[in-house]
JSON list of C-alpha atoms in Angstrom, two decimals:
[
{"chain": "G", "resi": 1, "resn": "MET", "atom": "CA", "xyz": [-90.29, 8.98, 201.78]},
{"chain": "G", "resi": 2, "resn": "GLY", "atom": "CA", "xyz": [-93.48, 10.84, 200.87]},
{"chain": "G", "resi": 3, "resn": "GLN", "atom": "CA", "xyz": [-93.34, 14.22, 199.16]},
{"chain": "G", "resi": 4, "resn": "SER", "atom": "CA", "xyz": [-94.83, 15.91, 202.20]},
{"chain": "G", "resi": 5, "resn": "ALA", "atom": "CA", "xyz": [-91.88, 14.78, 204.34]},
{"chain": "G", "resi": 6, "resn": "GLN", "atom": "CA", "xyz": [-89.03, 17.15, 205.05]},
{"chain": "G", "resi": 7, "resn": "LEU", "atom": "CA", "xyz": [-86.39, 16.84, 202.35]},
{"chain": "G", "resi": 8, "resn": "THR", "atom": "CA", "xyz": [-83.18, 17.02, 204.39]},
{"chain": "G", "resi": 9, "resn": "HIS", "atom": "CA", "xyz": [-82.00, 17.53, 207.90]},
{"chain": "G", "resi": 10, "resn": "GLY", "atom": "CA", "xyz": [-78.34, 18.34, 207.23]},
{"chain": "G", "resi": 11, "resn": "PRO", "atom": "CA", "xyz": [-76.60, 21.70, 207.68]},
{"chain": "G", "resi": 12, "resn": "VAL", "atom": "CA", "xyz": [-77.10, 22.92, 204.11]},
{"chain": "G", "resi": 13, "resn": "THR", "atom": "CA", "xyz": [-76.53, 26.69, 203.76]},
{"chain": "G", "resi": 14, "resn": "VAL", "atom": "CA", "xyz": [-77.51, 29.39, 201.29]},
{"chain": "G", "resi": 15, "resn": "ASP", "atom": "CA", "xyz": [-73.92, 29.47, 200.05]},
{"chain": "G", "resi": 16, "resn": "THR", "atom": "CA", "xyz": [-74.06, 25.72, 199.43]},
{"chain": "G", "resi": 17, "resn": "VAL", "atom": "CA", "xyz": [-77.15, 25.85, 197.23]},
{"chain": "G", "resi": 18, "resn": "VAL", "atom": "CA", "xyz": [-75.92, 28.96, 195.39]},
{"chain": "G", "resi": 19, "resn": "ALA", "atom": "CA", "xyz": [-72.63, 27.18, 194.65]},
{"chain": "G", "resi": 20, "resn": "ARG", "atom": "CA", "xyz": [-74.55, 24.19, 193.27]},
{"chain": "G", "resi": 21, "resn": "MET", "atom": "CA", "xyz": [-76.66, 26.45, 191.05]},
{"chain": "G", "resi": 22, "resn": "ARG", "atom": "CA", "xyz": [-73.55, 28.21, 189.78]},
{"chain": "G", "resi": 23, "resn": "GLY", "atom": "CA", "xyz": [-72.06, 24.82, 189.02]},
{"chain": "G", "resi": 24, "resn": "LEU", "atom": "CA", "xyz": [-75.14, 24.00, 186.93]},
{"chain": "G", "resi": 25, "resn": "ALA", "atom": "CA", "xyz": [-74.85, 27.33, 185.13]},
{"chain": "G", "resi": 26, "resn": "ALA", "atom": "CA", "xyz": [-71.24, 26.57, 184.20]},
{"chain": "G", "resi": 27, "resn": "ALA", "atom": "CA", "xyz": [-71.98, 23.00, 183.08]},
{"chain": "G", "resi": 28, "resn": "LEU", "atom": "CA", "xyz": [-75.14, 23.42, 181.01]},
{"chain": "G", "resi": 29, "resn": "PRO", "atom": "CA", "xyz": [-75.56, 24.81, 177.48]},
{"chain": "G", "resi": 30, "resn": "GLU", "atom": "CA", "xyz": [-77.11, 28.27, 177.52]},
{"chain": "G", "resi": 31, "resn": "ARG", "atom": "CA", "xyz": [-80.22, 27.17, 175.59]},
{"chain": "G", "resi": 32, "resn": "ASP", "atom": "CA", "xyz": [-80.93, 24.18, 177.87]},
{"chain": "G", "resi": 33, "resn": "GLY", "atom": "CA", "xyz": [-84.30, 24.67, 179.58]},
{"chain": "G", "resi": 34, "resn": "ILE", "atom": "CA", "xyz": [-82.88, 23.97, 183.04]},
{"chain": "G", "resi": 35, "resn": "ALA", "atom": "CA", "xyz": [-80.07, 26.45, 182.38]},
{"chain": "G", "resi": 36, "resn": "VAL", "atom": "CA", "xyz": [-82.65, 29.10, 181.44]},
{"chain": "G", "resi": 37, "resn": "PHE", "atom": "CA", "xyz": [-84.57, 28.63, 184.69]},
{"chain": "G", "resi": 38, "resn": "ASN", "atom": "CA", "xyz": [-81.35, 28.35, 186.68]},
{"chain": "G", "resi": 39, "resn": "ARG", "atom": "CA", "xyz": [-80.32, 31.83, 185.51]},
{"chain": "G", "resi": 40, "resn": "VAL", "atom": "CA", "xyz": [-83.66, 33.19, 186.70]},
{"chain": "G", "resi": 41, "resn": "TYR", "atom": "CA", "xyz": [-83.21, 31.50, 190.07]},
{"chain": "G", "resi": 42, "resn": "LEU", "atom": "CA", "xyz": [-79.68, 32.84, 190.48]},
{"chain": "G", "resi": 43, "resn": "ASP", "atom": "CA", "xyz": [-81.00, 36.29, 189.61]},
{"chain": "G", "resi": 44, "resn": "VAL", "atom": "CA", "xyz": [-83.54, 35.98, 192.45]},
{"chain": "G", "resi": 45, "resn": "THR", "atom": "CA", "xyz": [-80.82, 34.90, 194.86]},
{"chain": "G", "resi": 46, "resn": "GLY", "atom": "CA", "xyz": [-78.53, 37.74, 193.80]},
{"chain": "G", "resi": 47, "resn": "THR", "atom": "CA", "xyz": [-81.29, 40.32, 194.12]},
{"chain": "G", "resi": 48, "resn": "ALA", "atom": "CA", "xyz": [-82.15, 39.09, 197.62]},
{"chain": "G", "resi": 49, "resn": "GLY", "atom": "CA", "xyz": [-78.48, 39.27, 198.60]},
{"chain": "G", "resi": 50, "resn": "ARG", "atom": "CA", "xyz": [-78.07, 42.80, 197.27]},
{"chain": "G", "resi": 51, "resn": "ARG", "atom": "CA", "xyz": [-81.18, 43.99, 199.11]},
{"chain": "G", "resi": 52, "resn": "SER", "atom": "CA", "xyz": [-79.92, 42.46, 202.32]},
{"chain": "G", "resi": 53, "resn": "ALA", "atom": "CA", "xyz": [-76.48, 44.05, 201.91]},
{"chain": "G", "resi": 54, "resn": "ALA", "atom": "CA", "xyz": [-78.10, 47.43, 201.27]},
{"chain": "G", "resi": 55, "resn": "GLY", "atom": "CA", "xyz": [-80.12, 47.12, 204.46]},
{"chain": "G", "resi": 56, "resn": "ARG", "atom": "CA", "xyz": [-83.49, 46.87, 202.73]},
{"chain": "G", "resi": 57, "resn": "SER", "atom": "CA", "xyz": [-84.16, 43.46, 204.25]},
{"chain": "G", "resi": 58, "resn": "GLY", "atom": "CA", "xyz": [-82.38, 41.62, 206.99]},
{"chain": "G", "resi": 59, "resn": "THR", "atom": "CA", "xyz": [-81.14, 38.10, 206.46]},
{"chain": "G", "resi": 60, "resn": "THR", "atom": "CA", "xyz": [-83.05, 36.14, 209.09]},
{"chain": "G", "resi": 61, "resn": "THR", "atom": "CA", "xyz": [-82.93, 32.50, 210.06]},
{"chain": "G", "resi": 62, "resn": "THR", "atom": "CA", "xyz": [-86.44, 32.11, 208.68]},
{"chain": "G", "resi": 63, "resn": "ALA", "atom": "CA", "xyz": [-85.52, 33.66, 205.32]},
{"chain": "G", "resi": 64, "resn": "ALA", "atom": "CA", "xyz": [-82.36, 31.57, 205.01]},
{"chain": "G", "resi": 65, "resn": "THR", "atom": "CA", "xyz": [-84.15, 28.35, 205.94]},
{"chain": "G", "resi": 66, "resn": "LEU", "atom": "CA", "xyz": [-87.02, 28.96, 203.53]},
{"chain": "G", "resi": 67, "resn": "GLY", "atom": "CA", "xyz": [-84.58, 29.79, 200.72]},
{"chain": "G", "resi": 68, "resn": "VAL", "atom": "CA", "xyz": [-82.47, 26.71, 201.34]},
{"chain": "G", "resi": 69, "resn": "ARG", "atom": "CA", "xyz": [-85.41, 24.31, 201.67]},
{"chain": "G", "resi": 70, "resn": "SER", "atom": "CA", "xyz": [-87.03, 25.50, 198.45]},
{"chain": "G", "resi": 71, "resn": "ALA", "atom": "CA", "xyz": [-83.73, 25.42, 196.54]},
{"chain": "G", "resi": 72, "resn": "GLU", "atom": "CA", "xyz": [-83.04, 21.90, 197.79]},
{"chain": "G", "resi": 73, "resn": "ARG", "atom": "CA", "xyz": [-86.22, 20.62, 196.17]},
{"chain": "G", "resi": 74, "resn": "TYR", "atom": "CA", "xyz": [-85.34, 22.14, 192.81]},
{"chain": "G", "resi": 75, "resn": "LEU", "atom": "CA", "xyz": [-81.78, 20.81, 192.96]},
{"chain": "G", "resi": 76, "resn": "ALA", "atom": "CA", "xyz": [-83.01, 17.37, 194.04]},
{"chain": "G", "resi": 77, "resn": "ALA", "atom": "CA", "xyz": [-85.25, 17.21, 190.96]},
{"chain": "G", "resi": 78, "resn": "VAL", "atom": "CA", "xyz": [-82.33, 18.07, 188.66]},
{"chain": "G", "resi": 79, "resn": "ALA", "atom": "CA", "xyz": [-80.11, 15.53, 190.43]},
{"chain": "G", "resi": 80, "resn": "ALA", "atom": "CA", "xyz": [-82.78, 12.84, 190.07]},
{"chain": "G", "resi": 81, "resn": "ALA", "atom": "CA", "xyz": [-82.87, 13.40, 186.30]},
{"chain": "G", "resi": 82, "resn": "ALA", "atom": "CA", "xyz": [-79.08, 13.32, 186.10]},
{"chain": "G", "resi": 83, "resn": "GLU", "atom": "CA", "xyz": [-78.99, 10.00, 187.93]},
{"chain": "G", "resi": 84, "resn": "GLY", "atom": "CA", "xyz": [-81.79, 8.40, 185.92]},
{"chain": "G", "resi": 85, "resn": "ARG", "atom": "CA", "xyz": [-84.28, 8.55, 188.78]},
{"chain": "G", "resi": 86, "resn": "ARG", "atom": "CA", "xyz": [-87.86, 9.81, 188.56]},
{"chain": "G", "resi": 87, "resn": "ALA", "atom": "CA", "xyz": [-88.17, 13.51, 189.33]},
{"chain": "G", "resi": 88, "resn": "PRO", "atom": "CA", "xyz": [-91.32, 15.05, 190.86]},
{"chain": "G", "resi": 89, "resn": "ALA", "atom": "CA", "xyz": [-94.18, 15.46, 188.39]},
{"chain": "G", "resi": 90, "resn": "CYS", "atom": "CA", "xyz": [-93.99, 19.27, 188.59]},
{"chain": "G", "resi": 91, "resn": "TRP", "atom": "CA", "xyz": [-90.44, 19.23, 187.15]},
{"chain": "G", "resi": 92, "resn": "ARG", "atom": "CA", "xyz": [-90.80, 16.40, 184.62]},
{"chain": "G", "resi": 93, "resn": "PRO", "atom": "CA", "xyz": [-92.25, 18.53, 181.77]},
{"chain": "G", "resi": 94, "resn": "LEU", "atom": "CA", "xyz": [-89.29, 20.92, 181.91]},
{"chain": "G", "resi": 95, "resn": "LEU", "atom": "CA", "xyz": [-86.75, 18.12, 182.32]},
{"chain": "G", "resi": 96, "resn": "GLU", "atom": "CA", "xyz": [-88.23, 16.23, 179.37]},
{"chain": "G", "resi": 97, "resn": "SER", "atom": "CA", "xyz": [-88.56, 19.27, 177.08]},
{"chain": "G", "resi": 98, "resn": "ARG", "atom": "CA", "xyz": [-85.38, 21.09, 178.08]},
{"chain": "G", "resi": 99, "resn": "ARG", "atom": "CA", "xyz": [-83.72, 20.64, 174.66]},
{"chain": "G", "resi": 100, "resn": "HIS", "atom": "CA", "xyz": [-86.79, 20.81, 172.44]},
{"chain": "G", "resi": 101, "resn": "PRO", "atom": "CA", "xyz": [-86.14, 23.31, 169.61]},
{"chain": "G", "resi": 102, "resn": "GLY", "atom": "CA", "xyz": [-89.80, 24.32, 169.47]},
{"chain": "G", "resi": 103, "resn": "VAL", "atom": "CA", "xyz": [-89.92, 25.59, 173.06]},
{"chain": "G", "resi": 104, "resn": "ARG", "atom": "CA", "xyz": [-88.90, 29.21, 173.65]},
{"chain": "G", "resi": 105, "resn": "PRO", "atom": "CA", "xyz": [-86.60, 30.30, 176.51]},
{"chain": "G", "resi": 106, "resn": "SER", "atom": "CA", "xyz": [-89.43, 32.34, 178.03]},
{"chain": "G", "resi": 107, "resn": "GLN", "atom": "CA", "xyz": [-91.52, 29.17, 178.24]},
{"chain": "G", "resi": 108, "resn": "PHE", "atom": "CA", "xyz": [-88.69, 27.37, 180.04]},
{"chain": "G", "resi": 109, "resn": "ALA", "atom": "CA", "xyz": [-88.32, 30.24, 182.52]},
{"chain": "G", "resi": 110, "resn": "LEU", "atom": "CA", "xyz": [-92.02, 30.46, 183.39]},
{"chain": "G", "resi": 111, "resn": "ALA", "atom": "CA", "xyz": [-92.46, 26.68, 183.52]},
{"chain": "G", "resi": 112, "resn": "GLY", "atom": "CA", "xyz": [-89.64, 26.56, 186.06]},
{"chain": "G", "resi": 113, "resn": "LEU", "atom": "CA", "xyz": [-91.27, 29.32, 188.09]},
{"chain": "G", "resi": 114, "resn": "ASN", "atom": "CA", "xyz": [-94.53, 27.37, 187.95]},
{"chain": "G", "resi": 115, "resn": "ALA", "atom": "CA", "xyz": [-92.88, 24.26, 189.42]},
{"chain": "G", "resi": 116, "resn": "HIS", "atom": "CA", "xyz": [-90.88, 26.19, 191.97]},
{"chain": "G", "resi": 117, "resn": "ILE", "atom": "CA", "xyz": [-93.70, 28.41, 193.25]},
{"chain": "G", "resi": 118, "resn": "GLY", "atom": "CA", "xyz": [-96.61, 26.00, 192.89]},
{"chain": "G", "resi": 119, "resn": "HIS", "atom": "CA", "xyz": [-94.92, 22.98, 194.46]},
{"chain": "G", "resi": 120, "resn": "ASP", "atom": "CA", "xyz": [-91.45, 23.49, 195.90]},
{"chain": "G", "resi": 121, "resn": "LEU", "atom": "CA", "xyz": [-92.11, 26.71, 197.78]},
{"chain": "G", "resi": 122, "resn": "ALA", "atom": "CA", "xyz": [-95.33, 25.34, 199.28]},
{"chain": "G", "resi": 123, "resn": "LEU", "atom": "CA", "xyz": [-93.54, 22.28, 200.65]},
{"chain": "G", "resi": 124, "resn": "ALA", "atom": "CA", "xyz": [-90.56, 24.41, 201.71]},
{"chain": "G", "resi": 125, "resn": "VAL", "atom": "CA", "xyz": [-92.85, 26.39, 204.03]},
{"chain": "G", "resi": 126, "resn": "VAL", "atom": "CA", "xyz": [-93.72, 23.13, 205.80]},
{"chain": "G", "resi": 127, "resn": "ASP", "atom": "CA", "xyz": [-90.05, 22.09, 205.84]},
{"chain": "G", "resi": 128, "resn": "THR", "atom": "CA", "xyz": [-89.16, 25.46, 207.40]},
{"chain": "G", "resi": 129, "resn": "CYS", "atom": "CA", "xyz": [-91.85, 25.22, 210.07]},
{"chain": "G", "resi": 130, "resn": "ARG", "atom": "CA", "xyz": [-90.63, 21.75, 211.02]},
{"chain": "G", "resi": 131, "resn": "THR", "atom": "CA", "xyz": [-87.01, 22.86, 211.11]},
{"chain": "G", "resi": 132, "resn": "LEU", "atom": "CA", "xyz": [-87.64, 26.00, 213.18]},
{"chain": "G", "resi": 133, "resn": "ARG", "atom": "CA", "xyz": [-90.57, 24.57, 215.14]},
{"chain": "G", "resi": 134, "resn": "CYS", "atom": "CA", "xyz": [-92.79, 27.47, 214.24]},
{"chain": "G", "resi": 135, "resn": "GLU", "atom": "CA", "xyz": [-96.18, 28.06, 212.65]},
{"chain": "G", "resi": 136, "resn": "PRO", "atom": "CA", "xyz": [-96.78, 29.07, 209.00]},
{"chain": "G", "resi": 137, "resn": "ALA", "atom": "CA", "xyz": [-97.86, 32.55, 210.14]},
{"chain": "G", "resi": 138, "resn": "GLU", "atom": "CA", "xyz": [-94.27, 33.12, 211.30]},
{"chain": "G", "resi": 139, "resn": "VAL", "atom": "CA", "xyz": [-92.99, 32.30, 207.79]},
{"chain": "G", "resi": 140, "resn": "GLU", "atom": "CA", "xyz": [-95.57, 34.28, 205.83]},
{"chain": "G", "resi": 141, "resn": "SER", "atom": "CA", "xyz": [-93.63, 37.55, 205.59]},
{"chain": "G", "resi": 142, "resn": "GLU", "atom": "CA", "xyz": [-90.59, 35.77, 204.14]},
{"chain": "G", "resi": 143, "resn": "PHE", "atom": "CA", "xyz": [-92.83, 33.78, 201.79]},
{"chain": "G", "resi": 144, "resn": "ASP", "atom": "CA", "xyz": [-94.31, 37.05, 200.54]},
{"chain": "G", "resi": 145, "resn": "ARG", "atom": "CA", "xyz": [-90.85, 38.59, 200.12]},
{"chain": "G", "resi": 146, "resn": "VAL", "atom": "CA", "xyz": [-89.70, 35.67, 197.95]},
{"chain": "G", "resi": 147, "resn": "GLY", "atom": "CA", "xyz": [-92.92, 35.93, 195.96]},
{"chain": "G", "resi": 148, "resn": "ASP", "atom": "CA", "xyz": [-92.40, 39.65, 195.39]},
{"chain": "G", "resi": 149, "resn": "LEU", "atom": "CA", "xyz": [-88.90, 39.01, 194.01]},
{"chain": "G", "resi": 150, "resn": "LEU", "atom": "CA", "xyz": [-90.21, 36.33, 191.69]},
{"chain": "G", "resi": 151, "resn": "LEU", "atom": "CA", "xyz": [-92.99, 38.63, 190.50]},
{"chain": "G", "resi": 152, "resn": "THR", "atom": "CA", "xyz": [-90.43, 41.20, 189.32]},
{"chain": "G", "resi": 153, "resn": "LEU", "atom": "CA", "xyz": [-88.63, 38.49, 187.38]},
{"chain": "G", "resi": 154, "resn": "GLU", "atom": "CA", "xyz": [-91.88, 37.19, 185.91]},
{"chain": "G", "resi": 155, "resn": "GLU", "atom": "CA", "xyz": [-92.61, 40.70, 184.62]},
{"chain": "G", "resi": 156, "resn": "ARG", "atom": "CA", "xyz": [-89.16, 40.83, 183.06]},
{"chain": "G", "resi": 157, "resn": "VAL", "atom": "CA", "xyz": [-89.70, 37.48, 181.33]},
{"chain": "G", "resi": 158, "resn": "ARG", "atom": "CA", "xyz": [-93.11, 38.51, 180.04]},
{"chain": "G", "resi": 159, "resn": "GLU", "atom": "CA", "xyz": [-91.68, 41.73, 178.61]},
{"chain": "G", "resi": 160, "resn": "GLU", "atom": "CA", "xyz": [-89.61, 39.54, 176.30]},
{"chain": "G", "resi": 161, "resn": "LEU", "atom": "CA", "xyz": [-92.87, 38.16, 174.88]},
{"chain": "G", "resi": 162, "resn": "VAL", "atom": "CA", "xyz": [-94.01, 41.53, 173.52]},
{"chain": "G", "resi": 163, "resn": "PRO", "atom": "CA", "xyz": [-93.58, 41.00, 169.78]},
{"chain": "G", "resi": 164, "resn": "ALA", "atom": "CA", "xyz": [-91.86, 43.23, 167.31]},
{"chain": "G", "resi": 165, "resn": "PRO", "atom": "CA", "xyz": [-94.03, 43.66, 164.17]},
{"chain": "G", "resi": 166, "resn": "ASP", "atom": "CA", "xyz": [-92.03, 41.09, 162.19]},
{"chain": "G", "resi": 167, "resn": "ARG", "atom": "CA", "xyz": [-92.39, 38.50, 164.96]},
{"chain": "G", "resi": 168, "resn": "LEU", "atom": "CA", "xyz": [-96.07, 38.94, 165.74]},
{"chain": "G", "resi": 169, "resn": "ARG", "atom": "CA", "xyz": [-97.06, 35.65, 164.10]},
{"chain": "G", "resi": 170, "resn": "ILE", "atom": "CA", "xyz": [-94.62, 33.75, 166.34]},
{"chain": "G", "resi": 171, "resn": "ALA", "atom": "CA", "xyz": [-95.08, 35.58, 169.58]},
{"chain": "G", "resi": 172, "resn": "ASP", "atom": "CA", "xyz": [-98.85, 35.87, 169.47]},
{"chain": "G", "resi": 173, "resn": "PRO", "atom": "CA", "xyz": [-99.60, 32.18, 170.25]},
{"chain": "G", "resi": 174, "resn": "LEU", "atom": "CA", "xyz": [-96.92, 32.32, 172.94]},
{"chain": "G", "resi": 175, "resn": "THR", "atom": "CA", "xyz": [-98.57, 35.26, 174.70]},
{"chain": "G", "resi": 176, "resn": "HIS", "atom": "CA", "xyz": [-101.92, 33.44, 174.55]},
{"chain": "G", "resi": 177, "resn": "LEU", "atom": "CA", "xyz": [-100.41, 30.23, 175.89]},
{"chain": "G", "resi": 178, "resn": "LEU", "atom": "CA", "xyz": [-98.63, 31.82, 178.84]},
{"chain": "G", "resi": 179, "resn": "GLY", "atom": "CA", "xyz": [-101.28, 34.44, 179.50]},
{"chain": "G", "resi": 180, "resn": "ALA", "atom": "CA", "xyz": [-103.42, 31.74, 181.12]},
{"chain": "G", "resi": 181, "resn": "TRP", "atom": "CA", "xyz": [-100.91, 31.43, 183.99]},
{"chain": "G", "resi": 182, "resn": "SER", "atom": "CA", "xyz": [-100.31, 33.98, 186.72]},
{"chain": "G", "resi": 183, "resn": "LEU", "atom": "CA", "xyz": [-97.49, 33.85, 189.26]},
{"chain": "G", "resi": 184, "resn": "GLU", "atom": "CA", "xyz": [-99.59, 35.86, 191.70]},
{"chain": "G", "resi": 185, "resn": "ARG", "atom": "CA", "xyz": [-102.39, 33.29, 191.57]},
{"chain": "G", "resi": 186, "resn": "ALA", "atom": "CA", "xyz": [-99.84, 30.48, 191.80]},
{"chain": "G", "resi": 187, "resn": "ARG", "atom": "CA", "xyz": [-98.33, 32.11, 194.88]},
{"chain": "G", "resi": 188, "resn": "GLU", "atom": "CA", "xyz": [-101.75, 32.41, 196.55]},
{"chain": "G", "resi": 189, "resn": "ALA", "atom": "CA", "xyz": [-102.47, 28.76, 195.80]},
{"chain": "G", "resi": 190, "resn": "ALA", "atom": "CA", "xyz": [-99.06, 27.73, 197.12]},
{"chain": "G", "resi": 191, "resn": "TRP", "atom": "CA", "xyz": [-99.66, 29.49, 200.42]},
{"chain": "G", "resi": 192, "resn": "SER", "atom": "CA", "xyz": [-103.05, 27.79, 200.78]},
{"chain": "G", "resi": 193, "resn": "ALA", "atom": "CA", "xyz": [-101.40, 24.44, 199.99]},
{"chain": "G", "resi": 194, "resn": "ALA", "atom": "CA", "xyz": [-98.68, 25.05, 202.58]},
{"chain": "G", "resi": 195, "resn": "ARG", "atom": "CA", "xyz": [-101.23, 25.83, 205.27]},
{"chain": "G", "resi": 196, "resn": "SER", "atom": "CA", "xyz": [-103.26, 22.75, 204.33]},
{"chain": "G", "resi": 197, "resn": "LEU", "atom": "CA", "xyz": [-100.20, 20.50, 204.47]},
{"chain": "G", "resi": 198, "resn": "TRP", "atom": "CA", "xyz": [-99.26, 21.92, 207.86]},
{"chain": "G", "resi": 199, "resn": "ALA", "atom": "CA", "xyz": [-102.77, 21.28, 209.18]},
{"chain": "G", "resi": 200, "resn": "LEU", "atom": "CA", "xyz": [-102.53, 17.69, 207.88]},
{"chain": "G", "resi": 201, "resn": "ARG", "atom": "CA", "xyz": [-99.09, 16.99, 209.38]},
{"chain": "G", "resi": 202, "resn": "ARG", "atom": "CA", "xyz": [-100.53, 14.58, 211.97]},
{"chain": "G", "resi": 203, "resn": "LEU", "atom": "CA", "xyz": [-102.21, 12.61, 209.17]},
{"chain": "G", "resi": 204, "resn": "PRO", "atom": "CA", "xyz": [-99.13, 11.66, 207.08]},
{"chain": "G", "resi": 205, "resn": "ASP", "atom": "CA", "xyz": [-101.00, 9.44, 204.61]},
{"chain": "G", "resi": 206, "resn": "VAL", "atom": "CA", "xyz": [-103.50, 12.20, 203.84]},
{"chain": "G", "resi": 207, "resn": "ALA", "atom": "CA", "xyz": [-100.75, 14.84, 203.70]},
{"chain": "G", "resi": 208, "resn": "ASP", "atom": "CA", "xyz": [-98.73, 12.73, 201.27]},
{"chain": "G", "resi": 209, "resn": "GLU", "atom": "CA", "xyz": [-101.75, 12.17, 199.02]},
{"chain": "G", "resi": 210, "resn": "PHE", "atom": "CA", "xyz": [-102.44, 15.92, 199.06]},
{"chain": "G", "resi": 211, "resn": "ALA", "atom": "CA", "xyz": [-98.79, 16.65, 198.14]},
{"chain": "G", "resi": 212, "resn": "GLN", "atom": "CA", "xyz": [-98.87, 14.12, 195.29]},
{"chain": "G", "resi": 213, "resn": "ARG", "atom": "CA", "xyz": [-102.01, 15.67, 193.84]},
{"chain": "G", "resi": 214, "resn": "LEU", "atom": "CA", "xyz": [-100.46, 19.14, 194.15]},
{"chain": "G", "resi": 215, "resn": "ASP", "atom": "CA", "xyz": [-97.36, 17.85, 192.35]},
{"chain": "G", "resi": 216, "resn": "ALA", "atom": "CA", "xyz": [-99.44, 16.35, 189.54]},
{"chain": "G", "resi": 217, "resn": "ALA", "atom": "CA", "xyz": [-101.57, 19.49, 189.09]},
{"chain": "G", "resi": 218, "resn": "VAL", "atom": "CA", "xyz": [-98.53, 21.77, 188.90]},
{"chain": "G", "resi": 219, "resn": "GLY", "atom": "CA", "xyz": [-96.91, 19.36, 186.45]},
{"chain": "G", "resi": 220, "resn": "PHE", "atom": "CA", "xyz": [-99.98, 19.42, 184.22]},
{"chain": "G", "resi": 221, "resn": "ALA", "atom": "CA", "xyz": [-99.85, 23.22, 184.06]},
{"chain": "G", "resi": 222, "resn": "GLY", "atom": "CA", "xyz": [-96.14, 23.07, 183.26]},
{"chain": "G", "resi": 223, "resn": "ARG", "atom": "CA", "xyz": [-96.70, 20.63, 180.40]},
{"chain": "G", "resi": 224, "resn": "MET", "atom": "CA", "xyz": [-99.24, 22.98, 178.85]},
{"chain": "G", "resi": 225, "resn": "MET", "atom": "CA", "xyz": [-96.85, 25.93, 179.19]},
{"chain": "G", "resi": 226, "resn": "LEU", "atom": "CA", "xyz": [-94.16, 24.01, 177.31]},
{"chain": "G", "resi": 227, "resn": "THR", "atom": "CA", "xyz": [-96.29, 23.31, 174.23]},
{"chain": "G", "resi": 228, "resn": "PRO", "atom": "CA", "xyz": [-93.86, 23.49, 171.24]},
{"chain": "G", "resi": 229, "resn": "LEU", "atom": "CA", "xyz": [-94.52, 26.36, 168.83]},
{"chain": "G", "resi": 230, "resn": "PRO", "atom": "CA", "xyz": [-93.89, 26.73, 165.09]},
{"chain": "G", "resi": 231, "resn": "ASP", "atom": "CA", "xyz": [-90.55, 28.10, 163.96]},
{"chain": "G", "resi": 232, "resn": "ARG", "atom": "CA", "xyz": [-90.21, 31.39, 162.09]},
{"chain": "G", "resi": 233, "resn": "SER", "atom": "CA", "xyz": [-91.01, 29.73, 158.80]},
{"chain": "G", "resi": 234, "resn": "GLY", "atom": "CA", "xyz": [-94.33, 28.57, 160.17]},
{"chain": "G", "resi": 235, "resn": "HIS", "atom": "CA", "xyz": [-93.25, 24.92, 160.07]},
{"chain": "G", "resi": 236, "resn": "PRO", "atom": "CA", "xyz": [-94.11, 22.77, 163.07]},
{"chain": "G", "resi": 237, "resn": "PRO", "atom": "CA", "xyz": [-91.12, 22.03, 165.32]},
{"chain": "G", "resi": 238, "resn": "ARG", "atom": "CA", "xyz": [-89.11, 18.84, 164.98]},
{"chain": "G", "resi": 239, "resn": "ASP", "atom": "CA", "xyz": [-89.78, 16.30, 167.70]},
{"chain": "G", "resi": 240, "resn": "LEU", "atom": "CA", "xyz": [-86.65, 16.19, 169.83]},
{"chain": "G", "resi": 241, "resn": "PRO", "atom": "CA", "xyz": [-87.19, 14.28, 173.06]},
{"chain": "G", "resi": 242, "resn": "GLY", "atom": "CA", "xyz": [-85.51, 15.74, 176.13]},
{"chain": "G", "resi": 243, "resn": "THR", "atom": "CA", "xyz": [-82.45, 13.94, 177.43]},
{"chain": "G", "resi": 244, "resn": "PRO", "atom": "CA", "xyz": [-81.07, 13.78, 180.96]},
{"chain": "G", "resi": 245, "resn": "LEU", "atom": "CA", "xyz": [-78.02, 15.64, 182.14]}
]
């Protein structure tokens, strides 16, 4: 099945994917790169749920479908690694570097956001349109709402990069490294990719090639974001290859 194809057709619910993410949170070490991103993702889900309960945003079929379809792609990548299968290129840098001692938690969090926004959310828009038999324009408001939630979390992660005076030497290369990436720009590119994939849906070979190139490009950015940094002593990090779940 090509990447541009819909991931699942079964009756997966928001509660189902949240339960799977909570299971990951309970099973993984806190410092594991997937665990770091998983906490960010659960935070997004919890924030969306609280806003809905407070009446600030209604839980619609479109919102639920988009949330489930995007979460499924992330969870499928983690499951592929656990089972020794090849995960999408956008997730491979994080899966391979998840236990590297030279990669900071903030790098893990933003690399996960890069894969999720740049690739998974774009394809989830197409999945949602196929499921609900609607056009991307009918999904755009929910896409923007998810992006706004992720932007608040990105800001929180970046605040952790502001160095205290005694950590300036460590944090400075990190701020330069991650300063080249913007979630807002990634979100804009993802929306353009989603619209392009939808326009190409009657040309499956072309759509699949487009999705593969998107996957590879997002993966390249993620690999750069996960560049190992020196430890506090200034020594280069030990090489510790990532291992599967």
